[in-house]
Each structure stands twice: as C-alpha cells, then as structure tokens.
Tab-separated table of C-alpha atoms and ligand atoms in Angstrom:
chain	number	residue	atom	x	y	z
A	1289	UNK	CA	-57.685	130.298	97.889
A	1290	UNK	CA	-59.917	130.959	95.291
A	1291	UNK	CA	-58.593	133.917	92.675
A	1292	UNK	CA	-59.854	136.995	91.479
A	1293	UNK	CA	-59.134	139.250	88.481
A	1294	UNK	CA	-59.907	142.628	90.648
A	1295	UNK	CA	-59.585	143.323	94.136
A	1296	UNK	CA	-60.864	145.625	96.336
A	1297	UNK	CA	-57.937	146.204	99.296
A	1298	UNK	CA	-58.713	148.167	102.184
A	1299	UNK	CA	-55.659	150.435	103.807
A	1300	UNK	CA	-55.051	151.855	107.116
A	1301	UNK	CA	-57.161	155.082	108.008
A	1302	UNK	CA	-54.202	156.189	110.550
A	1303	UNK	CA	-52.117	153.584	112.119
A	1304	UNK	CA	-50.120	151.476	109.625
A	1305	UNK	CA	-49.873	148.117	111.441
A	1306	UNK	CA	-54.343	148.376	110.621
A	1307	UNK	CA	-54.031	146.122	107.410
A	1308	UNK	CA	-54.414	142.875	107.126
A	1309	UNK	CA	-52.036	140.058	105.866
A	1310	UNK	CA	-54.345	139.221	103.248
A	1311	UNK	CA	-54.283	142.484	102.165
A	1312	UNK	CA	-50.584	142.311	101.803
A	1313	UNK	CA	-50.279	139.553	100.447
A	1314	UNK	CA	-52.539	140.127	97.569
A	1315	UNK	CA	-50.746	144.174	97.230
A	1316	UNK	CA	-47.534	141.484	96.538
A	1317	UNK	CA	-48.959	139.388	94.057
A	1318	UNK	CA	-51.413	141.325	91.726
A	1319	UNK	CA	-49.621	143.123	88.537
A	1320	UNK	CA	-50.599	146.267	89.245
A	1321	UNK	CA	-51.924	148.764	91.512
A	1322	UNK	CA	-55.321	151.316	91.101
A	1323	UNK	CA	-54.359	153.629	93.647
A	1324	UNK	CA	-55.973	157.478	94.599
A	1325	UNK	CA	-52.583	159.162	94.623
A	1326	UNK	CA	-49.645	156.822	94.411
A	1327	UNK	CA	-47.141	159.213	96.542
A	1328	UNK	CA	-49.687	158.501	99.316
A	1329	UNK	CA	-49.626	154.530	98.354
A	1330	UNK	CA	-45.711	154.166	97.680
A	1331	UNK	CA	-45.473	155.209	101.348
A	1332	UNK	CA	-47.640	151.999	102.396
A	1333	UNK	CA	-46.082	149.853	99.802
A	1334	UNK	CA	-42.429	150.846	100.815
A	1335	UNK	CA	-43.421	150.224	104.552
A	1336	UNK	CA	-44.268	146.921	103.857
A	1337	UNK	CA	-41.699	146.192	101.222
A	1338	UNK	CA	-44.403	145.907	98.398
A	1339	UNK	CA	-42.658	146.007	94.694
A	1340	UNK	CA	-45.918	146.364	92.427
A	1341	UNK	CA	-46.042	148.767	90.149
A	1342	UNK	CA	-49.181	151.384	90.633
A	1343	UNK	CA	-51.437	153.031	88.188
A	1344	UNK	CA	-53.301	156.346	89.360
A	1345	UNK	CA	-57.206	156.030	89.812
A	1346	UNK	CA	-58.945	158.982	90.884
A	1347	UNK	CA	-62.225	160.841	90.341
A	1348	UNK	CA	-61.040	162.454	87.846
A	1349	UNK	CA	-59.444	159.770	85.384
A	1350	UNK	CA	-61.605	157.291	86.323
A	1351	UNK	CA	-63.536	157.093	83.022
A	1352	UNK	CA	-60.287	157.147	81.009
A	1353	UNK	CA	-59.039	154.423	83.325
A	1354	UNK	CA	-61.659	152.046	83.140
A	1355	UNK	CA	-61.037	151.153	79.538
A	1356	UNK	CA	-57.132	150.474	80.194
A	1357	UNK	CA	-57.795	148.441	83.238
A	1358	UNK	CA	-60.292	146.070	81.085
A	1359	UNK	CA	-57.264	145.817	78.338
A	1360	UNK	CA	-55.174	144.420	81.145
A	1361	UNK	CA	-57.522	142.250	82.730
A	1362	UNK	CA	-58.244	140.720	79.436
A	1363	UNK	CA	-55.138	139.727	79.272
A	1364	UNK	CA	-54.737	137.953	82.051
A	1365	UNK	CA	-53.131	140.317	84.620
A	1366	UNK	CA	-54.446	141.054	88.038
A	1367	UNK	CA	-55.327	144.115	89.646
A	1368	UNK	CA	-56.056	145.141	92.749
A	1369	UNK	CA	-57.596	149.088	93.975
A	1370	UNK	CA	-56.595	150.813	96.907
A	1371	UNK	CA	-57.567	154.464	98.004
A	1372	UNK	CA	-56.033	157.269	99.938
A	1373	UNK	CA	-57.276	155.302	103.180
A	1374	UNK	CA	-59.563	152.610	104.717
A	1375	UNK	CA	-62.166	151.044	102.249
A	1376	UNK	CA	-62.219	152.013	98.229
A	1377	UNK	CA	-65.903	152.763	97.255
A	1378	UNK	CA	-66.787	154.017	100.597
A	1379	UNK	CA	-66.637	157.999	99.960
A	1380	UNK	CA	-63.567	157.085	97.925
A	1381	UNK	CA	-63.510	156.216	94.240
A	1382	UNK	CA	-63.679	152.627	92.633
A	1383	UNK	CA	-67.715	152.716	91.746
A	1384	UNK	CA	-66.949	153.521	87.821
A	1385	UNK	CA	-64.470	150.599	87.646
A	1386	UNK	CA	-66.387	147.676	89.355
A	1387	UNK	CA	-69.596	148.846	87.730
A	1388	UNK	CA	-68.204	147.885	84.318
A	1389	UNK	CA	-66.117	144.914	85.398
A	1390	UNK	CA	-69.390	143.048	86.834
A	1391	UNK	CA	-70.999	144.254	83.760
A	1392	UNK	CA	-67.886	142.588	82.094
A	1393	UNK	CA	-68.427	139.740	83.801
A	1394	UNK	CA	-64.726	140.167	85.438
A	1395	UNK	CA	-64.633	138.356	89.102
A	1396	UNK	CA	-64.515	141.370	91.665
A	1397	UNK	CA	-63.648	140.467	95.576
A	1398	UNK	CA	-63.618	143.076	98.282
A	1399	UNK	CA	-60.796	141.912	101.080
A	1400	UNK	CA	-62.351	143.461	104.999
A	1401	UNK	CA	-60.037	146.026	106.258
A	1402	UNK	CA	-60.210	149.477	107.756
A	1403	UNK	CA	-63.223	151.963	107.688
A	1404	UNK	CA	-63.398	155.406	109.606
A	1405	UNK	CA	-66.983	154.941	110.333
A	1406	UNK	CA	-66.888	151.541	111.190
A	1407	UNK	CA	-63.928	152.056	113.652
A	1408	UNK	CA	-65.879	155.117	115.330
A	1409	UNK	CA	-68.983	152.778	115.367
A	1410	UNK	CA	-67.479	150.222	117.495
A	1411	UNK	CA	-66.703	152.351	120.664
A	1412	UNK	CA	-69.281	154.213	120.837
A	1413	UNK	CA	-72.386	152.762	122.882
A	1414	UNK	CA	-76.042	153.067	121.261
A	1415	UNK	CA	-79.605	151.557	122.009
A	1416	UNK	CA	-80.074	149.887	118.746
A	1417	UNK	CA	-78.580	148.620	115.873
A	1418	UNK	CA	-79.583	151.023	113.183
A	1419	UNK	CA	-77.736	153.769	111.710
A	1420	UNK	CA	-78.019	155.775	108.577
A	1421	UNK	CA	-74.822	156.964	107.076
A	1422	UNK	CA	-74.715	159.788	105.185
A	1423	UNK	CA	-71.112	160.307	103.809
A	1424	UNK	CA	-69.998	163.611	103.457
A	1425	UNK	CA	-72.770	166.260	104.398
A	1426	UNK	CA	-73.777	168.544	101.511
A	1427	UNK	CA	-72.133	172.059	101.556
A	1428	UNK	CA	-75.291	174.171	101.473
A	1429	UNK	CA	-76.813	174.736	104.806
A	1430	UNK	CA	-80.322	174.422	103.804
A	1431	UNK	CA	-79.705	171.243	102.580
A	1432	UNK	CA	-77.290	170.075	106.057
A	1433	UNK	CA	-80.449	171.653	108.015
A	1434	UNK	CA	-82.799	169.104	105.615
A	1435	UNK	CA	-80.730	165.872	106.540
A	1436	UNK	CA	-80.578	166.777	110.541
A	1437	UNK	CA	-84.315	167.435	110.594
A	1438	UNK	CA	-84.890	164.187	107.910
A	1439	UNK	CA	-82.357	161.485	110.013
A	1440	UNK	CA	-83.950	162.805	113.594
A	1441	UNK	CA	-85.005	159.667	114.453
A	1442	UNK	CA	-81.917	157.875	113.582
A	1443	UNK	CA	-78.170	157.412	114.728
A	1444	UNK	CA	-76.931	159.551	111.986
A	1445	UNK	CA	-72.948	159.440	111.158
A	1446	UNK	CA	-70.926	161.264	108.532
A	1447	UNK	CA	-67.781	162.157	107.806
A	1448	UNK	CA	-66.809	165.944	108.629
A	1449	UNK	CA	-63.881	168.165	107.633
A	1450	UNK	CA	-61.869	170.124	110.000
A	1451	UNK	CA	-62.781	173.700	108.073
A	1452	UNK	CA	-66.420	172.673	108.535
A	1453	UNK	CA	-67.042	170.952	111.219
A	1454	UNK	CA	-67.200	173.488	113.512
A	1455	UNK	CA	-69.977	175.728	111.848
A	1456	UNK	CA	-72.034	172.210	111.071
A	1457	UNK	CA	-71.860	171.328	115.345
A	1458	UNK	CA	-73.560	175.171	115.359
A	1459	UNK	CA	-76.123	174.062	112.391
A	1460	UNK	CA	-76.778	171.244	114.529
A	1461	UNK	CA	-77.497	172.712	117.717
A	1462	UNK	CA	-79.331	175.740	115.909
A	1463	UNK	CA	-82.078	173.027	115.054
A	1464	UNK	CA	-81.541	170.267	117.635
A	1465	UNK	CA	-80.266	171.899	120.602
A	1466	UNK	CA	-80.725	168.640	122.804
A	1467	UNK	CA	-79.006	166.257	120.533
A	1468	UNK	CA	-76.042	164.218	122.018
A	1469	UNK	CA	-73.203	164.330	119.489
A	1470	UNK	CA	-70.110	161.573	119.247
A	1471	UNK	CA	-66.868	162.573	117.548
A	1472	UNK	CA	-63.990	160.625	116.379
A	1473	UNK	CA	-60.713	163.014	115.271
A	1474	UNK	CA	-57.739	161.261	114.030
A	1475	UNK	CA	-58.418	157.866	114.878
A	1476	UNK	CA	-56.052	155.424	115.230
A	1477	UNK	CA	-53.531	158.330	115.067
A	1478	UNK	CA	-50.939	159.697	117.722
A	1479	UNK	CA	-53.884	163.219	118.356
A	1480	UNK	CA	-56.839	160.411	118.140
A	1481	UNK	CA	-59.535	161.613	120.495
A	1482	UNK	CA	-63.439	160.360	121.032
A	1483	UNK	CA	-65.825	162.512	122.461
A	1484	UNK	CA	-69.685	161.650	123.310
A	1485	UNK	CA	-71.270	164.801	124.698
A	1486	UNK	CA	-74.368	167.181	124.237
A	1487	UNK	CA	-73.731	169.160	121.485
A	1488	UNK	CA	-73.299	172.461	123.288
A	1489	UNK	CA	-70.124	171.016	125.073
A	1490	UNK	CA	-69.063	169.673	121.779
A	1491	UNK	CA	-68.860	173.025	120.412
A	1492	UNK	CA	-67.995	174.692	123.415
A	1493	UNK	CA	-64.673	172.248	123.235
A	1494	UNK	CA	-63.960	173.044	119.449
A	1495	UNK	CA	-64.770	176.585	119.844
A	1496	UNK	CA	-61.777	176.092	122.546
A	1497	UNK	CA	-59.595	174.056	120.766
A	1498	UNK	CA	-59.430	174.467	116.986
A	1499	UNK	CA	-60.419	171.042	114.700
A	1500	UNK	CA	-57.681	169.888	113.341
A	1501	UNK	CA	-57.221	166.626	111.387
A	1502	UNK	CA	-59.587	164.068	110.132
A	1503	UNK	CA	-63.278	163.497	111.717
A	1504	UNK	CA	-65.937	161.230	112.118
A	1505	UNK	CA	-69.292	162.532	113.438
A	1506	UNK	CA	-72.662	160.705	115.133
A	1507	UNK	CA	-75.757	162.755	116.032
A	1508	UNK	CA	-77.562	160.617	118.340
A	1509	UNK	CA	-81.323	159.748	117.283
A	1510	UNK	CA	-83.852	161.685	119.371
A	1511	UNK	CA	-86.132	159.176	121.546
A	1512	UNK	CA	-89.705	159.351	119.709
A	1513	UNK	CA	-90.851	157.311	122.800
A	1514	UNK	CA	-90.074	160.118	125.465
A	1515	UNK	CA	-91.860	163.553	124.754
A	1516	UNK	CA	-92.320	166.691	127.484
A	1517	UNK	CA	-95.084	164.957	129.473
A	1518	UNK	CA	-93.435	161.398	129.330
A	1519	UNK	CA	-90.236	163.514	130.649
A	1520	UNK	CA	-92.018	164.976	133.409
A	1521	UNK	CA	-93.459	161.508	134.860
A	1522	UNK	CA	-90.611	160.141	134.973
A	1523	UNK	CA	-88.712	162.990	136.323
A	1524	UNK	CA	-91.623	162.638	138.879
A	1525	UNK	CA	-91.002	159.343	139.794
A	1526	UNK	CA	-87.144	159.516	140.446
A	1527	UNK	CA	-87.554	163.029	142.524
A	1528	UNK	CA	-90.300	160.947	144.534
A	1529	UNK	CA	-88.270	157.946	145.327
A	1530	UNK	CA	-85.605	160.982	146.631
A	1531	UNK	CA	-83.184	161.384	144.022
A	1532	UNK	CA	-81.828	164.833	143.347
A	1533	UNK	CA	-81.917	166.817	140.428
A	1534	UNK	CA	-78.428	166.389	139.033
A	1535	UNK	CA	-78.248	162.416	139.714
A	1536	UNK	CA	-82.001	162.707	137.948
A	1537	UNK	CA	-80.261	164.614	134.718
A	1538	UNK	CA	-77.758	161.968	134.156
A	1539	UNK	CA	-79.481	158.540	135.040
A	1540	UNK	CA	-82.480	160.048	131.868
A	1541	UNK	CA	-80.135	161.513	129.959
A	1542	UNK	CA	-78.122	158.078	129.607
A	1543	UNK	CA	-81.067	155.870	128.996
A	1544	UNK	CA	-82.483	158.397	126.820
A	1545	UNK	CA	-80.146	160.489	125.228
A	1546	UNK	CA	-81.610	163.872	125.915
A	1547	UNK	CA	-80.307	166.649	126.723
A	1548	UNK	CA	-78.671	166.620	130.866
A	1549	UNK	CA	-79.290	170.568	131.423
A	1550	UNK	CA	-82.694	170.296	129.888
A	1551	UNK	CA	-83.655	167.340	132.329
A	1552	UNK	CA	-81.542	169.098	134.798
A	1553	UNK	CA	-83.846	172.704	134.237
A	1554	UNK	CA	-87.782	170.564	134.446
A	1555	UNK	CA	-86.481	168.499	137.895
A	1556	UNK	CA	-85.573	172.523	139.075
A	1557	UNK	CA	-88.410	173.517	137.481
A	1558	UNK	CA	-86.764	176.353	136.348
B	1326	SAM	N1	-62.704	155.304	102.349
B	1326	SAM	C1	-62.537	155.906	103.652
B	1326	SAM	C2	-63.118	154.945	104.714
B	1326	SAM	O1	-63.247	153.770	104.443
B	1326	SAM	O2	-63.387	155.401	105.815
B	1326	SAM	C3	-63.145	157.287	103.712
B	1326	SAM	C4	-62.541	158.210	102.728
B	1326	SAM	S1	-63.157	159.832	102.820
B	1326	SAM	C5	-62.499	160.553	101.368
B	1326	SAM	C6	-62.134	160.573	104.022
B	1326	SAM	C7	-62.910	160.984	105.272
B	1326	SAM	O3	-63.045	159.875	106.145
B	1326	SAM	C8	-62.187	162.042	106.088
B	1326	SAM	O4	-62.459	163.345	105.604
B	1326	SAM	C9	-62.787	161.833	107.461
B	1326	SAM	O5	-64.040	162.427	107.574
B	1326	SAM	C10	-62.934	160.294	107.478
B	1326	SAM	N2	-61.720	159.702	108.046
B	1326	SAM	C11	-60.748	159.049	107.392
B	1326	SAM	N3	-59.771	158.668	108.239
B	1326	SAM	C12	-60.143	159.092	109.457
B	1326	SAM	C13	-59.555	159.012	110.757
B	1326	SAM	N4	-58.387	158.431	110.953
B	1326	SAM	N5	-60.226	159.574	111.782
B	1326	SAM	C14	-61.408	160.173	111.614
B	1326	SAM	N6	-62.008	160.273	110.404
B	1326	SAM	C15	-61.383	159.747	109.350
C-alpha cells in the first residue's frame, strides 16, 4: 500500500464499531495524532487500543499548528488528522493544514469513513440525485430566510443544533409552509431517530418533545413542474377515476412532495 506523509482519518459520528480497519490501522502506525480535542480522541484510541501520541488541532491553533506539523513532516514522521467525529474538513477543521501541505508539495490521502450527512442521505428516499449542502445555517434569520428561499428548488441538507433547530423548522414553515422536511437526531446512537414529514408535523413533534442531541436536517426541493393548475388536473383525474380525497393527498404528495393537507383541502375544495 502506497504511503502518505498526512492522512485524513474519518471517526465514528455515534456508534464506535463505524470506523474502518484502515482507519485503524493507519491511527497505529502514524507518529502522531492532529486531533480536535484529544480527551474526545483518547476515548477512541483507548477503545481500540491505539498508543500514538496526539497533538491538539483546532480552529483556534490551527495557524500556530501548521508550521510545527511541516517541521515534523520534514523530518520524516507521519501524521495523520482526526476530528471530534465523522470526516475532518467537512464542517470540522483540517482546511488550514492541507492547504499548505499541497502547497508544500507533502502527499495528503483522505481514508472513506463516517459522515453525518452522508449517513442521513442514504435512508432517506428522493427523486433525483442532486443536493446542495449547506453546512451549518447562518445565525441571522434574514440570512436562514435567504438560503430557504435561494435552495427552493433543491434537496437542501444542513446540519442543525438542538438550541436552534426548533425556531429554524418555524423559519422554515413561516416561508415554505408546504415543504416536506427529513430529520436525522443522534444517528447511529442508542436515541437515533429519522423522521420524513411535512414540516408542520415536524414541529408539531419537537414542539412536543424537546431536541435533544445531534441533528441532521433535509428540506425537500419544491416540484417546479407541478404548480396550482397542474395540481388541480391531476387532482381531477384521480377524483374522476373514483379515488377519495385522503388516498388522493397521499398518492400526490409522495410523487410530488407537496404538502398532504394542502392536496387534501383543493380535492375538498375547501
Ligand atoms: N465532520 C462531521 C461529519 O463528517 O459529519 C461534522 C462535524 S460538525 C462540527 C457536527 C455536526 O454534525 C453536528 O452539530 C450535527 O449537526 C452533525 N452530526 C454529527 N454527528 C451526528 C449524528 N450522530 N447525528 C446527527 N447529526 C450529527
């Protein structure tokens, strides 16, 4: 197997048994570890019996680290970064580091592992391939109200904290009150739980129970290709061939993704 001088090693979001052997293995062998906070990392590395040594790299050091990390490259050592959890670089740190090593002309190899959005991703059931992904929303709500109106048209997923989450479901439904919503909380964890839902029953359920833990959030796109009149032919057609008004809500609103009470309200014609 070909060596590198830096590596990139993805860790478990949740469930500990989610790394890979690779990953071990190279945690074993490099001389030191670039880790986020290395009382979170020593818990990993103690699980799986892991002796190297680790070196804190965080957002804030990560200037003052780059320099040392080049001393020991250049002389011959090998290093591999790890974050809090899942994949370095992806809303984590590392970007400073392998900027300058490439520019260094260090070799830099990213090992696959764990991702939060990439383990929601794969259960939940869309029409297309594309998604944006936005990271963590902005705090002002002007500029959260910009993105949801900007990404309407796309499968949009970021990552959510449990303080916020809440009021950002109500930003959401304030401006798109027919969007369907998927959640992940806690995945791969003992509370995990996946919900796919319009967003009033989303919030209704978190108004309910309070967020708690770690979450992962998709606003489905809206269909450009079905607007009011489109809705009410084929609303027309399905009442005609005799279905009712509830079976006509869910059969649209799972090929579509709009909202079921809305379809539910024009088949009533309330
Ligand atoms: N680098 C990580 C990755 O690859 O997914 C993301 C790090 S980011 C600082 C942490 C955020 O990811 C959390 O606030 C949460 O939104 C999301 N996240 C991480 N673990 C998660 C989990 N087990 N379930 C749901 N969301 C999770």
């Amino acid at each position: 197997m070909k060596e590198y001088d830096f590596y990139i090693v993805p860790t478990p979001i949740g469930n500990l048994g989610d790394i890979t052997l690779r990953a071990i293995e190279i945690l074993k062998s490099v001389d030191l570890i670039a880790c986020e906070d290395s009382r979170n990392t020593q818990k990993l590395l103690n699980h799986y019996n892991i002796q190297t040594k680790c070196v804190s790299y965080h957002k804030y050091n990560e200037k003052e680290r780059v320099s040392q990390i080049i001393n020991l490259l250049e002389q011959g050592k090998k290093i591999a970064l790890v974050s809090d959890a899942g994949t370095p670089l992806i809303c984590d740190p590392g970007a400073v580091i392998v900027k300058e090593l490439r520019k260094k002309g260090f070799s830099v190899s990213a090992l696959a592992g764990a991702n939060a959005a990439v383990t929601f991703l794969s259960q939940i059931s869309r029409v297309d391939e594309k998604f944006s992904f936005i990271g963590f929303l902005p705090k002002n709500q002007k500029q959260i109200e910009d993105i949801i109106k900007q990404y309407e048209f796309t499968d949009t997923v970021f990552y959510e904290s449990p303080n916020r989450v809440l009021n950002t479901l109500k930003i959401i439904q304030n401006i798109r009150p027919d969007a369907q919503i998927a959640i992940g909380r806690e995945l791969t964890k003992l509370f995990e739980e996946v919900l796919v839902d319009s967003v009033d029953k989303i919030v209704q359920h978190f108004e309910k129970n309070e967020p708690k833990g770690e979450f992962v959030v998709m606003i489905f796109r809206t269909d450009k290709n079905v607007n009011e009149s489109d809705l009410e032919n084929k609303i027309k057609v399905l009442q005609d061939k005799g279905f009712s008004a509830k079976d006509i809500s869910v059969i649209l609103s799972e090929l579509y993704g709009i909202n079921k009470n809305k379809i539910y309200k024009i088949s009533v014609g309330k």
